[in-house]
């Protein structure tokens, strides 16, 4: 039986993960009893409270021995004063590094019933369906030297952007493979006019395309232009591949275009075990109130079924069910706008609506 390691984490994490797991149970019901084993562990602030570290060896071992990992979110103001090494967010970096998750896939898709939730005009966002592939374990977040020190009596903060040929080649392949399952277009985003590390990035992405993916169209864009184009005409993009730092920023921008951070799932791939999580954080401002939007986590289960278990039919059932409940007017607070047939619901009711939609269809 495939095994899923579950890290509910902090804040709204446990609330949204609960709904996502019960959607998975409904999928098991309607797909003839093919079951998944799940095992939960502490991660993030709750792990720090219990064990003094944001991720124990035992938690990492469980993740590594599973077929996929589902994560809610980690962090919160309670743990902000902690030293950097034991902050909840360190668990995420450790998990990605140890599981070799070098590619982060973040789809940004606009659901037709939510067009009015986007800050952009309807005609700009209608039909957006893009994926950003962000390099996740290299670049300036990991490069050495780093730190804050005194040099000749002056305080200096240092970070270093480093990319090697193999790091660029492997993430480029993830993007090109993905493009082959979509509309065969990749935009590689860099700052090659200023940063040598991304001059190399541009050259190697082009080489990989010419050598192995001649059937995929490749274009290059500078990151400042991409930030602008995402607002000006987002529909031009299909697959975007970029560095760790640029991806971090552009994915948040892309998510905002779609209306709500509470709607977007993500997958981190590359190693033996895939990690699936909503793109939002632990939302301490609404934690424990039962109002969080569980759809990003539910859609993360769909990505897991697709990428880790090759169960595209069941993934499709979840995606269709989400579209259906939105069309039926179900809205959590973050995506709620007053209108005919629209009703405001909490986390549990939204989860139940999705389960009901799957049962009807499955
Ligand atoms: P956040 O994503 O937690 O919240 C930003 C805003 O969006 C808040 O107003 C929140 O209420 C709202 N929001 C987020 N998810 C929602 C949902 N599912 N439904 C409804 N509303 C939702 O970002 P933040 O406030 O910058 O960070 C809070 C904490 O989360 C910090 O400790 C941060 O480090 C951590 N964080 C964790 C992750 C992760 O675990 N992957 C990612 C980002 C931030």
PDB file of C-alpha atoms in Angstrom, residues 54-159:
ATOM      1  CA  UNK A  54      11.744  22.035  14.030  1.00  0.00           C
ATOM      2  CA  UNK A  55      12.394  18.639  12.444  1.00  0.00           C
ATOM      3  CA  UNK A  56      13.507  15.518  14.294  1.00  0.00           C
ATOM      4  CA  UNK A  57      15.591  12.753  12.676  1.00  0.00           C
ATOM      5  CA  UNK A  58      12.553  10.550  13.130  1.00  0.00           C
ATOM      6  CA  UNK A  59      10.332  12.947  11.145  1.00  0.00           C
ATOM      7  CA  UNK A  60      12.894  13.127   8.344  1.00  0.00           C
ATOM      8  CA  UNK A  61      13.266   9.335   8.334  1.00  0.00           C
ATOM      9  CA  UNK A  62       9.494   8.906   8.071  1.00  0.00           C
ATOM     10  CA  UNK A  63       9.368  11.330   5.112  1.00  0.00           C
ATOM     11  CA  UNK A  64      12.282   9.591   3.381  1.00  0.00           C
ATOM     12  CA  UNK A  65      10.709   6.155   3.832  1.00  0.00           C
ATOM     13  CA  UNK A  66       7.325   7.249   2.429  1.00  0.00           C
ATOM     14  CA  UNK A  67       6.137   7.468  -1.171  1.00  0.00           C
ATOM     15  CA  UNK A  68       4.959  11.067  -0.829  1.00  0.00           C
ATOM     16  CA  UNK A  69       4.739  13.812   1.785  1.00  0.00           C
ATOM     17  CA  UNK A  70       1.771  16.086   2.503  1.00  0.00           C
ATOM     18  CA  UNK A  71       2.538  19.273   4.406  1.00  0.00           C
ATOM     19  CA  UNK A  72       0.165  21.898   5.827  1.00  0.00           C
ATOM     20  CA  UNK A  73       2.266  24.922   6.793  1.00  0.00           C
ATOM     21  CA  UNK A  74       4.835  25.847   9.411  1.00  0.00           C
ATOM     22  CA  UNK A  75       5.671  28.926  11.423  1.00  0.00           C
ATOM     23  CA  UNK A  76       3.950  31.645  13.385  1.00  0.00           C
ATOM     24  CA  UNK A  77       4.664  34.657  15.610  1.00  0.00           C
ATOM     25  CA  UNK A  78       5.176  32.433  18.657  1.00  0.00           C
ATOM     26  CA  UNK A  79       8.405  31.099  17.146  1.00  0.00           C
ATOM     27  CA  UNK A  80       9.628  34.270  15.404  1.00  0.00           C
ATOM     28  CA  UNK A  81      12.021  35.240  18.232  1.00  0.00           C
ATOM     29  CA  UNK A  82      13.845  31.867  18.008  1.00  0.00           C
ATOM     30  CA  UNK A  83      17.377  31.675  16.635  1.00  0.00           C
ATOM     31  CA  UNK A  84      17.508  31.136  12.861  1.00  0.00           C
ATOM     32  CA  UNK A  85      18.731  27.494  13.128  1.00  0.00           C
ATOM     33  CA  UNK A  86      15.655  26.312  15.028  1.00  0.00           C
ATOM     34  CA  UNK A  87      13.004  28.478  13.363  1.00  0.00           C
ATOM     35  CA  UNK A  88      10.087  26.390  11.995  1.00  0.00           C
ATOM     36  CA  UNK A  89      10.909  27.444   8.407  1.00  0.00           C
ATOM     37  CA  UNK A  90      14.289  25.696   8.735  1.00  0.00           C
ATOM     38  CA  UNK A  91      12.377  22.416   8.686  1.00  0.00           C
ATOM     39  CA  UNK A  92      11.215  23.178   5.155  1.00  0.00           C
ATOM     40  CA  UNK A  93      14.704  23.919   3.903  1.00  0.00           C
ATOM     41  CA  UNK A  94      16.005  20.761   5.610  1.00  0.00           C
ATOM     42  CA  UNK A  95      13.240  18.629   4.154  1.00  0.00           C
ATOM     43  CA  UNK A  96      13.796  19.931   0.605  1.00  0.00           C
ATOM     44  CA  UNK A  97      17.554  19.517   0.833  1.00  0.00           C
ATOM     45  CA  UNK A  98      17.462  16.039   2.395  1.00  0.00           C
ATOM     46  CA  UNK A  99      14.809  14.700   0.044  1.00  0.00           C
ATOM     47  CA  UNK A 100      16.627  16.190  -2.981  1.00  0.00           C
ATOM     48  CA  UNK A 101      13.571  18.222  -4.009  1.00  0.00           C
ATOM     49  CA  UNK A 102      15.196  20.531  -6.518  1.00  0.00           C
ATOM     50  CA  UNK A 103      12.132  21.524  -8.551  1.00  0.00           C
ATOM     51  CA  UNK A 104       9.106  23.330  -7.177  1.00  0.00           C
ATOM     52  CA  UNK A 105       6.020  23.331  -9.381  1.00  0.00           C
ATOM     53  CA  UNK A 106       3.438  25.985  -8.729  1.00  0.00           C
ATOM     54  CA  UNK A 107       0.481  26.091 -11.053  1.00  0.00           C
ATOM     55  CA  UNK A 108      -1.482  29.334 -11.237  1.00  0.00           C
ATOM     56  CA  UNK A 109      -4.860  28.662 -12.698  1.00  0.00           C
ATOM     57  CA  UNK A 110      -7.919  30.844 -12.656  1.00  0.00           C
ATOM     58  CA  UNK A 111     -11.193  29.125 -11.842  1.00  0.00           C
ATOM     59  CA  UNK A 112     -13.934  30.752 -13.891  1.00  0.00           C
ATOM     60  CA  UNK A 113     -16.288  31.361 -10.907  1.00  0.00           C
ATOM     61  CA  UNK A 114     -13.496  33.291  -9.151  1.00  0.00           C
ATOM     62  CA  UNK A 115     -12.648  35.721 -11.928  1.00  0.00           C
ATOM     63  CA  UNK A 116     -13.920  38.616  -9.850  1.00  0.00           C
ATOM     64  CA  UNK A 117     -11.501  37.737  -7.005  1.00  0.00           C
ATOM     65  CA  UNK A 118      -8.489  38.725  -9.122  1.00  0.00           C
ATOM     66  CA  UNK A 119      -7.184  42.270  -8.739  1.00  0.00           C
ATOM     67  CA  UNK A 120      -6.717  42.320 -12.538  1.00  0.00           C
ATOM     68  CA  UNK A 121      -9.435  42.962 -15.091  1.00  0.00           C
ATOM     69  CA  UNK A 122     -11.514  39.964 -16.112  1.00  0.00           C
ATOM     70  CA  UNK A 123     -10.309  39.938 -19.731  1.00  0.00           C
ATOM     71  CA  UNK A 124      -6.684  39.758 -18.567  1.00  0.00           C
ATOM     72  CA  UNK A 125      -7.138  36.781 -16.259  1.00  0.00           C
ATOM     73  CA  UNK A 126      -9.805  34.693 -17.951  1.00  0.00           C
ATOM     74  CA  UNK A 127      -8.177  31.411 -19.007  1.00  0.00           C
ATOM     75  CA  UNK A 128      -4.842  31.823 -17.197  1.00  0.00           C
ATOM     76  CA  UNK A 129      -3.229  28.400 -16.784  1.00  0.00           C
ATOM     77  CA  UNK A 130       0.483  28.610 -16.163  1.00  0.00           C
ATOM     78  CA  UNK A 131       3.043  26.720 -14.094  1.00  0.00           C
ATOM     79  CA  UNK A 132       6.187  28.139 -12.579  1.00  0.00           C
ATOM     80  CA  UNK A 133       9.046  25.653 -12.131  1.00  0.00           C
ATOM     81  CA  UNK A 134      11.285  27.141  -9.479  1.00  0.00           C
ATOM     82  CA  UNK A 135      14.769  25.753  -8.781  1.00  0.00           C
ATOM     83  CA  UNK A 136      14.602  24.922  -5.103  1.00  0.00           C
ATOM     84  CA  UNK A 137      17.878  23.703  -3.631  1.00  0.00           C
ATOM     85  CA  UNK A 138      20.511  25.965  -5.178  1.00  0.00           C
ATOM     86  CA  UNK A 139      21.170  29.607  -5.930  1.00  0.00           C
ATOM     87  CA  UNK A 140      21.465  32.450  -3.480  1.00  0.00           C
ATOM     88  CA  UNK A 141      19.492  30.754  -0.676  1.00  0.00           C
ATOM     89  CA  UNK A 142      22.237  28.173  -0.256  1.00  0.00           C
ATOM     90  CA  UNK A 143      25.392  29.696  -1.824  1.00  0.00           C
ATOM     91  CA  UNK A 144      28.567  30.303   0.169  1.00  0.00           C
ATOM     92  CA  UNK A 145      29.992  32.588   1.426  1.00  0.00           C
ATOM     93  CA  UNK A 146      27.077  33.962   3.371  1.00  0.00           C
ATOM     94  CA  UNK A 147      26.569  35.817   6.614  1.00  0.00           C
ATOM     95  CA  UNK A 148      26.929  39.161   8.312  1.00  0.00           C
ATOM     96  CA  UNK A 149      30.398  40.198   9.417  1.00  0.00           C
ATOM     97  CA  UNK A 150      32.748  43.086  10.005  1.00  0.00           C
ATOM     98  CA  UNK A 151      35.187  43.947   7.245  1.00  0.00           C
ATOM     99  CA  UNK A 152      37.642  46.776   7.933  1.00  0.00           C
ATOM    100  CA  UNK A 153      35.331  48.099  10.639  1.00  0.00           C
ATOM    101  CA  UNK A 154      32.253  48.095   8.384  1.00  0.00           C
ATOM    102  CA  UNK A 155      29.346  45.702   8.798  1.00  0.00           C
ATOM    103  CA  UNK A 156      28.748  43.666   5.628  1.00  0.00           C
ATOM    104  CA  UNK A 157      25.885  41.297   4.691  1.00  0.00           C
ATOM    105  CA  UNK A 158      26.809  38.663   2.130  1.00  0.00           C
ATOM    106  CA  UNK A 159      24.941  36.083   0.059  1.00  0.00           C
TER     107      UNK A 159
END
